[in-house]
Amino acid sequence: MSLIRNPRFFFSLLKRVSQAPLETLIQPFNPRRFATAIAGEKLSIKARIENQRKAQAAMLDYFYITRGLQFLVAESMSKNAPLFNGNLLEKLHCDTADTDDDDDADIALSITRFLRFHPINEFEPFFESLGLKPSEYSHLLPSDKMFLNEDAFLLENYNTFWIYGIGLKQMGKIFKEAREVFGYETGVLASKIKALEDLGLSKSFVSRIIVCSPRVLIGDMNVEVAKALEILKSIGVGVDWVNENLSEDEEETYDWSSMHRVLSLLRDLCFNDSELCELIKKHPRLVFEDSGEWTLFLAGFLTKLGSSKSELSSFFLKFPDIEVKKCVFNLRHCFLFLNQIKMECDEMGKIFRSHSSWLGACSLKKPRTLLDRLNVGTKRLCQVIQENPEEMKKWTMGLKVQPLPPTGEEETSRLMKTQFLINLGYEENSEEMERAVKKFRGRGTELQQRFDFLVSLGLNEKDVRNMVNAFPQILCQASDLIEAKVNYIVNELGYPFSIFVDFPSCLVFTLQRMKLRLGMIPFMEGKAKAISSLLGCSDQHFVSHYVNRHSDGPKHWEDLKKQILYE
C-alpha cells in the first residue's frame, strides 16, 4: 500500500536498481533490504522538509531579531521565498563541505553564522514573497541599497496595502504594473485610496478595483473610474453587478479610461437608458473584455465600411453571444474573403452594413478551399453572395459544402468554347479537346474576341491559330493587355509583326519583364541576341551575361527597375 500511496519511492528504487552492478542484481531477494531502501527514501524527504523548516525559522530570527524588520514582513520573507532559501542552503552545503554530515547537524545555527558574515540583499526574498519570479524582479533590485530599512516608503506603503486587506500576491501584481505606488511619500497612498472610497464605494470593492487596475492609484486615473461608474449608475447598473463581472484572473488588468470611452460610445449610438442597461447586462464582454478595446476596434471597423449610427446600434442590439475578439476576427476574415474573390468595395459595404450581426458569429472557410468545393470561379461566387448573402452561413468551418449547380450561362459558355476549339482544329469529344478546354481559360466569347483582336492587328488568321495552339496562355489575357504588349514591341521598339509568329511566347511574358529586359538593348553595344534569348533566360543568367558585361550595365539596370516600378 505504501508504494501505491508514494509512487515516487518506487521510481526512485527502479533508478537505483538500474544503476546497480550485475552481481548485485542476481542476488536473492531480501524483503528486509527492500523495506530498508523505502524507509531511507522517506527519511531523506523528511530530512529535507526538516531542513527547510529550520531554514525558515533561522531566516525569521535573522529578519526579525537581527535586522529589526516588522514581524509581518519578516515572517512573509522567511516563509514565502523558497527559491532564495534553497539557494542559501546550497551555499551552506558548499561552505561546509569539510564539516560533519551527521543527521543532528544544526542547520539553523549554520545559517545564523553564515548571515553574520555574509549580508544578503533583502530585496530579493522580499520581492519573491510578493509572488514575483527572479526574472521579473532582477532588474528592479536597487543598485545602491541592500537592506529594506533603507527604503522606508516601500515598507510604509506595503503596510498600507496589508492593513487595507490586499494580499501578498496581489501586492506583487500592483508592484509589476504600478511600481511607483510603492514609492509614494507618507500619506499619499492612503489619500488615493480615500479618494476612491469617497465615490461611495465599499472597502471590498475599492480593494478589488486596486488589484484589477493598479494604475488607478497613479495621477488622476480615479476620475476615469468615477466617470465610468457614473454612466453605469445613470442607466441602472449598480456597483455590485460591476464587482461580479470583474475577472477573478489575477493576470487580468482593466483600463477604466478605455471602459469609459466604450460606455460613452454605446450611449451615443441612439440607445436609451433601458436598452443600454439590457445590452450591457446581456453582453458584459462589450465593456470588460480587454477593457472594451475590442469593442472600440469593432465600431471603427464597421464605420470604415460605411455603417451609420443607426446601423451600428442595430448591430450591437443583435450582437452574437461570443467573445468580442472572436467577432472581430470573424468579420476581418470575412472582409479578406470578399476582397480575395474581388468583390467591389461598395458591395462589401452593403453586406457588412446589413449582415454583420451573424457574420461576426461565422468562421468562413478559406476562399481557395471554397472555390474548389463549390466548383465555381470568383465571379460566380460574388454573384451568389450578392444575390443572397445568407448563403455564406453554409460555408462555415465544420460544415460540408456541396458544389453549386451549373447555370445556363456557364453551359452556353462551354458550348462556345468547344466551338472555338473546333475552329482551331481540335476534334470534338477527343482527349486533346478535353485537355484544351482546361488550357484555354475564360469564356467562349472572350476567347473568340481575343483571337479576332490578334487578327485585327494585321496578323494572318492561320498564323494566329498556330500561335495560340502552341501557347494557349496568349488568349488567357485581356485584350487591352495584349494590345499594350504589341504596341510596345512593334511601335516603341520597331520590331515587325512577324516577331510574334516566330516567337509567339513573347506575348506570354509580363509587360514589366519586357520593358526591363528589352530596355537594356541600347547598352549592349550591338551585341544583343534574339528577343527570345533576352526574354526566355533566367534573371541570374540575364544579369551575368547581358548586364554585368558592360561598364554602365548595372547602373542602367537599376535605373530601369526604379523607372518601371514608379510607372
Coordinates of C-alpha atoms in Angstrom, one line a residue:
M1 CA 0.0 0.0 0.0
S2 CA 2.9 2.4 0.7
L3 CA 4.1 2.0 -2.9
I4 CA 0.7 2.9 -4.2
R5 CA 0.4 5.9 -2.0
N6 CA 4.0 7.0 -2.7
P7 CA 4.9 6.2 -6.4
R8 CA 7.9 8.5 -6.2
F9 CA 9.7 6.0 -3.9
F10 CA 9.0 3.2 -6.3
F11 CA 10.5 5.0 -9.3
S12 CA 13.5 6.1 -7.3
L13 CA 14.1 2.5 -6.4
L14 CA 13.9 1.4 -10.0
K15 CA 16.5 4.0 -10.9
R16 CA 18.8 2.7 -8.1
V17 CA 18.3 -0.9 -9.3
S18 CA 19.1 0.1 -13.0
Q19 CA 22.4 1.6 -11.8
A20 CA 23.5 -1.3 -9.6
P21 CA 26.3 -3.8 -10.6
L22 CA 25.2 -7.1 -12.3
E23 CA 26.4 -9.2 -9.4
T24 CA 24.2 -7.3 -7.1
L25 CA 21.2 -7.8 -9.3
I26 CA 21.5 -11.6 -9.3
Q27 CA 21.5 -11.8 -5.5
P28 CA 18.4 -13.4 -4.0
F29 CA 15.5 -11.1 -3.0
N30 CA 15.8 -9.8 0.6
P31 CA 12.5 -8.3 1.8
R32 CA 14.2 -6.6 4.8
R33 CA 16.7 -4.8 2.5
F34 CA 13.8 -3.8 0.2
A35 CA 11.9 -2.3 3.1
T36 CA 15.0 -0.5 4.4
A37 CA 15.5 1.2 1.0
I38 CA 12.0 2.6 1.1
A39 CA 12.4 3.8 4.6
G40 CA 15.6 5.5 3.6
E41 CA 13.8 7.4 0.9
K42 CA 11.1 8.5 3.3
L43 CA 13.8 9.6 5.8
S44 CA 15.6 11.6 3.1
I45 CA 12.5 13.6 2.2
K46 CA 11.6 14.1 5.9
A47 CA 15.1 15.4 6.4
R48 CA 14.8 17.9 3.5
I49 CA 11.5 19.1 4.9
E50 CA 13.0 19.5 8.3
N51 CA 16.0 21.4 6.9
Q52 CA 13.6 23.8 5.1
R53 CA 11.6 24.3 8.3
K54 CA 14.8 25.1 10.2
A55 CA 16.0 27.4 7.5
Q56 CA 12.7 29.3 7.6
A57 CA 13.0 29.6 11.4
A58 CA 16.6 30.9 11.1
M59 CA 15.6 33.4 8.4
L60 CA 12.7 34.7 10.6
D61 CA 15.0 35.1 13.5
Y62 CA 17.5 37.0 11.3
F63 CA 15.0 39.3 9.7
Y64 CA 13.0 40.0 12.9
I65 CA 15.6 39.9 15.7
T66 CA 18.9 40.8 14.0
R67 CA 17.7 43.1 11.2
G68 CA 14.7 44.6 13.2
L69 CA 12.1 44.2 10.5
Q70 CA 8.4 44.1 11.4
F71 CA 7.2 40.6 12.3
L72 CA 4.7 40.6 9.4
V73 CA 7.4 41.4 6.9
A74 CA 10.0 39.1 8.4
E75 CA 7.5 36.1 8.6
S76 CA 6.4 36.6 5.0
M77 CA 10.0 36.8 3.7
S78 CA 11.1 33.7 5.6
K79 CA 8.1 31.5 4.6
N80 CA 7.3 32.7 1.0
A81 CA 10.8 32.8 -0.6
P82 CA 11.6 29.1 -1.2
L83 CA 14.0 29.8 -4.1
F84 CA 16.0 32.2 -2.0
N85 CA 16.1 29.8 0.9
G86 CA 17.0 26.9 -1.3
N87 CA 19.9 28.9 -2.8
L88 CA 21.1 29.7 0.7
L89 CA 21.1 26.1 1.7
E90 CA 23.1 25.2 -1.4
K91 CA 25.7 27.8 -0.5
L92 CA 25.9 26.4 3.1
H93 CA 26.5 22.9 1.7
C94 CA 29.4 24.2 -0.4
D95 CA 30.8 26.2 2.5
T96 CA 30.6 23.3 5.0
A97 CA 31.8 20.5 2.8
D98 CA 34.5 19.6 5.3
T99 CA 32.2 19.5 8.3
D100 CA 30.4 16.6 9.9
D101 CA 27.5 15.2 7.9
D102 CA 25.7 13.8 10.9
D103 CA 21.9 13.9 11.0
D104 CA 22.0 16.1 14.1
A105 CA 23.8 19.0 12.3
D106 CA 22.1 22.3 13.3
I107 CA 21.0 23.9 10.0
A108 CA 19.6 26.9 11.9
L109 CA 23.0 27.6 13.6
S110 CA 24.8 27.3 10.3
I111 CA 22.5 29.8 8.7
T112 CA 22.9 32.2 11.6
R113 CA 26.7 32.0 11.4
F114 CA 26.7 32.5 7.6
L115 CA 24.4 35.5 7.7
R116 CA 26.5 37.1 10.4
F117 CA 29.5 37.5 8.0
H118 CA 27.6 37.4 4.6
P119 CA 24.9 40.1 4.4
I120 CA 22.2 39.4 1.9
N121 CA 20.2 41.6 -0.4
E122 CA 17.0 41.7 1.4
F123 CA 15.0 42.9 -1.6
E124 CA 15.4 39.5 -3.2
P125 CA 13.4 37.5 -0.6
F126 CA 11.0 40.5 -0.2
F127 CA 10.1 40.5 -3.9
E128 CA 9.8 36.7 -4.0
S129 CA 7.5 36.8 -1.1
L130 CA 5.2 39.0 -3.2
G131 CA 5.0 36.3 -5.8
L132 CA 7.5 37.7 -8.3
K133 CA 9.9 35.5 -10.1
P134 CA 13.6 36.2 -10.3
S135 CA 13.3 37.1 -14.0
E136 CA 10.6 39.7 -13.0
Y137 CA 12.4 41.4 -10.2
S138 CA 16.1 41.1 -11.1
H139 CA 16.0 44.4 -13.0
L140 CA 14.1 46.0 -10.1
L141 CA 16.8 45.4 -7.5
P142 CA 18.1 48.8 -6.3
S143 CA 21.8 49.2 -7.1
D144 CA 22.5 51.4 -4.0
K145 CA 20.6 49.5 -1.4
M146 CA 20.8 46.1 0.3
F147 CA 18.5 46.4 3.3
L148 CA 14.8 47.0 3.3
N149 CA 15.1 49.6 6.1
E150 CA 16.9 51.9 3.7
D151 CA 13.6 52.2 1.7
A152 CA 11.2 53.4 4.3
F153 CA 8.4 54.4 1.8
L154 CA 8.4 50.8 0.4
L155 CA 7.6 49.3 3.7
E156 CA 5.2 52.0 4.7
N157 CA 3.1 51.5 1.5
Y158 CA 3.4 47.8 2.0
N159 CA 1.8 48.1 5.4
T160 CA -0.9 50.4 4.0
F161 CA -1.9 47.8 1.5
W162 CA -1.8 45.0 4.1
I163 CA -3.9 46.9 6.5
Y164 CA -6.5 47.6 3.7
G165 CA -6.8 43.8 3.1
I166 CA -4.7 43.4 0.0
G167 CA -2.7 40.1 0.0
L168 CA 0.9 39.5 -0.9
K169 CA 0.3 38.1 -4.4
Q170 CA -2.0 41.0 -5.1
M171 CA 0.7 43.4 -4.0
G172 CA 3.1 41.7 -6.3
K173 CA 0.7 42.4 -9.2
I174 CA 0.5 46.0 -8.2
F175 CA 4.3 46.3 -8.0
K176 CA 4.7 44.9 -11.5
E177 CA 2.1 47.2 -13.1
A178 CA 2.4 50.4 -10.9
R179 CA 5.8 50.2 -9.3
E180 CA 5.8 54.0 -8.5
V181 CA 2.9 53.5 -6.0
F182 CA 5.4 51.8 -3.5
G183 CA 7.5 55.0 -3.7
Y184 CA 4.7 57.4 -2.5
E185 CA 5.6 59.6 0.4
T186 CA 3.8 59.3 3.7
G187 CA 0.0 59.6 3.4
V188 CA -0.1 59.8 -0.4
L189 CA -1.3 56.2 -0.9
A190 CA -3.8 56.4 1.9
S191 CA -5.3 59.6 0.3
K192 CA -5.5 57.9 -3.1
I193 CA -7.5 55.1 -1.6
K194 CA -9.6 57.5 0.4
A195 CA -10.5 59.3 -2.9
L196 CA -11.9 56.1 -4.3
E197 CA -13.9 55.5 -1.1
D198 CA -15.3 59.0 -1.5
L199 CA -17.1 57.8 -4.7
G200 CA -19.4 55.9 -2.4
L201 CA -17.6 52.6 -3.0
S202 CA -17.3 49.9 -0.3
K203 CA -13.9 48.9 1.1
S204 CA -14.1 45.5 -0.6
F205 CA -14.9 47.0 -4.0
V206 CA -12.1 49.6 -3.7
S207 CA -9.7 46.7 -2.9
R208 CA -10.9 44.8 -6.0
I209 CA -10.5 47.8 -8.2
I210 CA -7.0 48.4 -6.9
V211 CA -6.0 44.8 -7.6
C212 CA -7.6 44.7 -11.1
S213 CA -6.5 48.2 -12.1
P214 CA -3.4 49.2 -10.1
R215 CA -2.9 52.3 -12.3
V216 CA -6.0 53.9 -10.8
L217 CA -3.6 54.9 -7.9
I218 CA -1.5 57.0 -10.3
G219 CA -2.3 60.5 -11.3
D220 CA -6.0 61.3 -11.8
M221 CA -7.0 57.9 -13.0
N222 CA -9.6 57.7 -10.2
V223 CA -11.5 60.3 -12.2
E224 CA -11.9 57.8 -15.0
V225 CA -13.3 55.3 -12.6
A226 CA -15.8 57.9 -11.4
K227 CA -16.9 58.7 -14.9
A228 CA -17.4 55.1 -15.9
L229 CA -19.3 54.2 -12.8
E230 CA -21.5 57.4 -13.2
I231 CA -22.6 56.2 -16.6
L232 CA -23.4 52.8 -15.3
K233 CA -25.3 54.2 -12.3
S234 CA -27.3 56.5 -14.6
I235 CA -28.6 53.6 -16.6
G236 CA -29.4 51.5 -13.6
V237 CA -26.4 49.3 -13.3
G238 CA -25.1 49.0 -9.8
V239 CA -21.7 48.6 -8.3
D240 CA -22.5 45.0 -7.2
W241 CA -23.0 44.0 -10.8
V242 CA -19.7 45.5 -11.8
N243 CA -18.0 43.7 -8.9
E244 CA -19.5 40.4 -10.1
N245 CA -18.2 40.9 -13.7
L246 CA -14.7 41.9 -12.9
S247 CA -12.5 38.9 -13.7
E248 CA -11.1 36.7 -10.9
D249 CA -7.9 36.1 -13.0
E250 CA -5.0 37.9 -11.3
E251 CA -3.4 38.4 -14.8
E252 CA -6.4 40.5 -16.0
T253 CA -6.0 44.3 -15.8
Y254 CA -8.6 46.9 -16.6
D255 CA -8.2 50.3 -18.1
W256 CA -11.0 52.5 -16.8
S257 CA -10.4 55.3 -19.3
S258 CA -11.0 52.8 -22.2
M259 CA -14.1 51.4 -20.4
H260 CA -15.4 55.0 -20.1
R261 CA -14.9 55.6 -23.8
V262 CA -16.8 52.4 -24.6
L263 CA -19.7 53.3 -22.4
S264 CA -19.9 56.8 -23.9
L265 CA -19.8 55.3 -27.4
L266 CA -22.7 52.9 -26.7
R267 CA -24.7 55.6 -25.1
D268 CA -24.2 57.9 -28.1
L269 CA -25.4 55.2 -30.5
C270 CA -29.0 56.3 -30.1
F271 CA -29.5 53.9 -27.1
N272 CA -32.0 54.9 -24.4
D273 CA -31.1 54.0 -20.8
S274 CA -33.2 50.8 -20.6
E275 CA -31.8 49.5 -23.9
L276 CA -28.2 50.2 -22.9
C277 CA -28.7 48.6 -19.5
E278 CA -30.2 45.5 -21.1
L279 CA -27.4 45.3 -23.7
I280 CA -24.6 45.6 -21.1
K281 CA -26.1 43.1 -18.7
K282 CA -26.6 40.7 -21.6
H283 CA -23.1 41.2 -23.1
P284 CA -20.8 42.4 -20.3
R285 CA -17.9 41.5 -22.6
L286 CA -18.5 44.6 -24.6
V287 CA -17.2 46.6 -21.6
F288 CA -15.0 44.3 -19.7
E289 CA -13.2 42.2 -22.4
D290 CA -9.8 43.9 -22.7
S291 CA -11.3 47.0 -21.1
G292 CA -13.6 47.4 -24.2
E293 CA -10.7 47.8 -26.6
W294 CA -12.1 45.2 -29.0
T295 CA -15.5 46.9 -28.9
L296 CA -13.9 50.2 -30.0
F297 CA -12.0 48.5 -32.7
L298 CA -15.2 46.8 -33.9
A299 CA -17.1 50.0 -34.1
G300 CA -14.3 51.7 -36.0
F301 CA -14.0 48.7 -38.4
L302 CA -17.8 48.9 -39.3
T303 CA -17.7 52.7 -39.5
K304 CA -14.9 52.5 -42.1
L305 CA -17.1 50.1 -44.1
G306 CA -19.9 52.8 -44.2
S307 CA -22.1 51.8 -41.3
S308 CA -24.2 54.6 -39.9
K309 CA -25.1 55.3 -36.3
S310 CA -28.4 53.5 -36.6
E311 CA -26.8 50.5 -38.3
L312 CA -24.2 50.3 -35.5
S313 CA -27.0 50.5 -33.0
S314 CA -28.8 47.7 -34.7
F315 CA -25.6 45.6 -34.9
F316 CA -24.9 45.9 -31.1
L317 CA -28.5 45.1 -30.2
K318 CA -28.2 41.9 -32.2
F319 CA -24.7 41.2 -31.0
P320 CA -23.9 37.4 -31.0
D321 CA -23.2 35.6 -27.8
I322 CA -19.4 35.2 -28.4
E323 CA -16.2 36.9 -27.4
V324 CA -15.8 40.4 -28.9
K325 CA -12.3 39.5 -30.1
K326 CA -13.7 36.4 -31.9
C327 CA -16.4 38.5 -33.5
V328 CA -13.7 41.0 -34.8
F329 CA -11.6 38.1 -36.2
N330 CA -14.6 36.6 -37.9
L331 CA -15.6 39.9 -39.5
R332 CA -12.0 40.6 -40.6
H333 CA -11.7 37.1 -42.1
C334 CA -15.0 37.7 -44.0
F335 CA -13.7 41.1 -45.3
L336 CA -10.4 39.4 -46.5
F337 CA -12.5 36.6 -48.0
L338 CA -14.7 39.0 -50.1
N339 CA -11.6 41.0 -51.1
Q340 CA -9.8 37.9 -52.3
I341 CA -12.7 36.9 -54.6
K342 CA -12.5 40.5 -56.0
M343 CA -15.9 41.8 -54.8
E344 CA -16.4 45.5 -55.3
C345 CA -16.0 47.7 -52.2
D346 CA -19.5 49.1 -52.4
E347 CA -21.0 45.6 -52.5
M348 CA -18.8 44.6 -49.5
G349 CA -20.1 47.6 -47.6
K350 CA -23.7 46.7 -48.3
I351 CA -23.2 43.2 -47.0
F352 CA -21.5 44.3 -43.8
R353 CA -24.0 47.0 -43.1
S354 CA -26.9 44.6 -43.2
H355 CA -25.5 41.3 -42.1
S356 CA -22.6 41.9 -39.6
S357 CA -24.6 40.5 -36.6
W358 CA -24.5 36.9 -37.9
L359 CA -21.3 37.3 -40.0
G360 CA -19.4 38.0 -36.7
A361 CA -20.5 34.6 -35.4
C362 CA -19.4 32.7 -38.5
S363 CA -15.9 31.3 -39.2
L364 CA -15.8 31.1 -43.0
K365 CA -13.7 28.6 -44.9
K366 CA -10.7 29.9 -46.9
P367 CA -11.5 31.2 -50.4
R368 CA -9.4 28.7 -52.3
T369 CA -10.9 25.8 -50.4
L370 CA -14.4 27.1 -51.0
L371 CA -13.9 27.8 -54.7
D372 CA -12.7 24.2 -55.1
R373 CA -15.6 22.7 -53.2
L374 CA -18.3 24.8 -54.9
N375 CA -16.6 24.3 -58.3
V376 CA -17.1 27.9 -59.3
G377 CA -15.0 30.9 -60.2
T378 CA -14.7 34.2 -58.2
K379 CA -17.1 36.0 -60.5
R380 CA -19.9 33.4 -60.0
L381 CA -19.2 33.3 -56.2
C382 CA -19.5 37.1 -55.9
Q383 CA -22.8 36.9 -57.8
V384 CA -24.2 34.2 -55.5
I385 CA -23.2 36.2 -52.4
Q386 CA -24.7 39.5 -53.7
E387 CA -28.0 37.8 -54.5
N388 CA -28.3 36.1 -51.1
P389 CA -25.5 36.9 -48.5
E390 CA -27.0 34.3 -46.1
E391 CA -25.6 31.6 -48.4
M392 CA -22.4 32.2 -46.5
K393 CA -23.9 30.5 -43.4
K394 CA -23.5 27.2 -45.3
W395 CA -19.8 27.8 -45.9
T396 CA -18.5 28.0 -42.3
M397 CA -15.8 25.8 -40.8
G398 CA -17.0 22.3 -40.0
L399 CA -19.9 22.2 -42.5
K400 CA -19.8 20.0 -45.6
V401 CA -20.1 22.2 -48.8
Q402 CA -21.9 20.9 -51.9
P403 CA -21.0 22.1 -55.4
L404 CA -23.2 24.8 -56.8
P405 CA -25.5 23.7 -59.7
P406 CA -24.3 24.9 -63.2
T407 CA -26.1 27.8 -64.7
G408 CA -27.4 28.2 -68.3
E409 CA -24.8 30.9 -68.9
E410 CA -22.0 28.5 -68.0
E411 CA -23.3 25.8 -70.3
T412 CA -23.6 28.4 -73.1
S413 CA -20.0 29.5 -72.5
R414 CA -18.8 25.9 -72.6
L415 CA -20.5 25.3 -75.9
M416 CA -19.0 28.4 -77.4
K417 CA -15.5 27.4 -76.1
T418 CA -16.0 24.0 -77.7
Q419 CA -17.0 25.6 -81.0
F420 CA -14.0 27.9 -80.8
L421 CA -11.6 25.0 -80.2
I422 CA -13.2 23.1 -83.2
N423 CA -12.4 26.1 -85.3
L424 CA -8.8 25.9 -84.2
G425 CA -8.7 22.3 -85.5
Y426 CA -9.4 20.2 -82.4
E427 CA -11.6 17.1 -82.9
E428 CA -14.8 17.1 -80.9
N429 CA -15.1 14.8 -77.9
S430 CA -11.4 13.9 -78.2
E431 CA -8.8 13.7 -75.4
E432 CA -7.0 16.6 -77.0
M433 CA -10.2 18.6 -76.8
E434 CA -10.7 17.9 -73.1
R435 CA -7.1 19.0 -72.4
A436 CA -7.6 22.1 -74.5
V437 CA -10.7 23.1 -72.6
K438 CA -8.6 23.2 -69.4
K439 CA -5.8 25.1 -71.0
F440 CA -7.9 27.8 -72.6
R441 CA -9.2 29.7 -69.5
G442 CA -12.0 32.1 -70.0
R443 CA -15.5 32.3 -71.5
G444 CA -16.0 31.2 -75.1
T445 CA -17.0 34.7 -76.2
E446 CA -13.9 36.2 -74.6
L447 CA -11.6 33.7 -76.3
Q448 CA -13.1 34.4 -79.7
Q449 CA -12.8 38.2 -79.2
R450 CA -9.2 38.0 -78.2
F451 CA -8.5 35.8 -81.2
D452 CA -10.2 38.3 -83.5
F453 CA -8.3 41.1 -81.9
L454 CA -4.9 39.5 -82.8
V455 CA -6.1 39.1 -86.4
S456 CA -7.2 42.7 -86.5
L457 CA -3.6 43.8 -85.6
G458 CA -2.5 42.6 -89.1
L459 CA -1.6 39.0 -88.4
N460 CA -2.7 36.2 -90.6
E461 CA -5.5 34.1 -89.2
K462 CA -3.6 30.9 -89.9
D463 CA -0.5 32.3 -88.1
V464 CA -2.7 33.3 -85.1
R465 CA -4.2 29.8 -85.0
N466 CA -0.7 28.3 -84.8
M467 CA 0.4 30.8 -82.2
V468 CA -2.5 30.1 -79.8
N469 CA -2.2 26.3 -80.3
A470 CA 1.4 26.5 -79.3
F471 CA 0.8 28.9 -76.4
P472 CA -2.8 28.9 -75.2
Q473 CA -1.8 31.3 -72.4
I474 CA -1.9 34.1 -75.0
L475 CA -5.7 34.1 -75.0
C476 CA -5.9 33.9 -71.2
Q477 CA -5.1 37.7 -71.1
A478 CA -7.4 40.6 -71.5
S479 CA -7.4 42.3 -75.0
D480 CA -6.1 45.6 -73.6
L481 CA -3.0 43.8 -72.1
I482 CA -2.3 42.0 -75.4
E483 CA -2.6 45.4 -77.2
A484 CA -0.2 47.1 -74.7
K485 CA 2.4 44.3 -75.3
V486 CA 2.1 44.5 -79.1
N487 CA 2.4 48.3 -79.1
Y488 CA 5.5 48.2 -77.0
I489 CA 7.3 45.7 -79.2
V490 CA 6.1 47.0 -82.6
N491 CA 5.7 50.7 -82.1
E492 CA 8.3 51.5 -79.5
L493 CA 11.0 49.0 -80.3
G494 CA 10.4 48.8 -84.0
Y495 CA 10.1 45.0 -84.4
P496 CA 7.9 43.7 -87.3
F497 CA 4.6 41.7 -86.7
S498 CA 6.4 38.6 -87.8
I499 CA 8.2 38.5 -84.5
F500 CA 5.0 37.2 -82.9
V501 CA 4.8 34.4 -85.5
D502 CA 8.5 33.4 -85.0
F503 CA 8.4 33.9 -81.2
P504 CA 4.7 33.7 -80.0
S505 CA 5.7 33.1 -76.4
C506 CA 6.9 36.7 -76.1
L507 CA 3.2 37.7 -75.6
V508 CA 3.1 35.4 -72.5
F509 CA 5.7 37.3 -70.6
T510 CA 4.7 40.3 -68.4
L511 CA 4.9 43.8 -69.8
Q512 CA 7.2 44.7 -66.9
R513 CA 9.7 41.9 -67.9
M514 CA 9.6 43.0 -71.5
K515 CA 10.4 46.7 -70.7
L516 CA 13.1 45.7 -68.2
R517 CA 14.9 43.1 -70.4
L518 CA 14.5 44.8 -73.8
G519 CA 15.2 48.2 -72.4
M520 CA 18.8 47.0 -71.9
I521 CA 19.4 46.6 -75.7
P522 CA 20.9 50.1 -76.3
F523 CA 23.6 49.3 -73.7
M524 CA 24.7 46.1 -75.3
E525 CA 26.9 47.7 -77.9
G526 CA 25.3 46.0 -80.8
K527 CA 25.9 42.5 -79.3
A528 CA 22.3 41.9 -78.4
K529 CA 20.9 38.5 -79.2
A530 CA 17.5 37.4 -80.4
I531 CA 14.5 38.7 -78.4
S532 CA 13.7 35.1 -77.5
S533 CA 17.1 34.8 -75.7
L534 CA 16.6 38.0 -73.8
L535 CA 13.1 37.2 -72.6
G536 CA 13.4 33.5 -72.1
C537 CA 16.5 33.2 -69.8
S538 CA 16.5 33.3 -66.0
D539 CA 17.2 36.5 -64.1
Q540 CA 20.6 35.3 -62.9
H541 CA 21.7 34.4 -66.4
F542 CA 20.5 37.7 -67.9
V543 CA 22.3 39.8 -65.3
S544 CA 25.6 37.8 -65.6
H545 CA 25.6 37.7 -69.4
Y546 CA 23.9 40.9 -70.5
V547 CA 24.2 43.4 -67.6
N548 CA 27.5 42.9 -65.8
R549 CA 29.5 42.5 -69.1
H550 CA 29.0 46.2 -69.8
S551 CA 30.6 49.0 -67.8
D552 CA 27.4 51.0 -67.4
G553 CA 25.1 48.0 -67.4
P554 CA 24.5 47.6 -63.7
K555 CA 23.7 51.3 -63.3
H556 CA 21.3 51.4 -66.2
W557 CA 19.7 48.1 -64.9
E558 CA 19.0 49.7 -61.5
D559 CA 17.7 52.9 -63.2
L560 CA 15.3 50.9 -65.3
K561 CA 14.0 49.0 -62.3
K562 CA 13.2 52.3 -60.5
Q563 CA 11.6 53.8 -63.6
I564 CA 9.3 50.7 -64.2
L565 CA 8.5 50.5 -60.5
Y566 CA 7.5 54.2 -60.5
E567 CA 5.3 53.7 -63.6

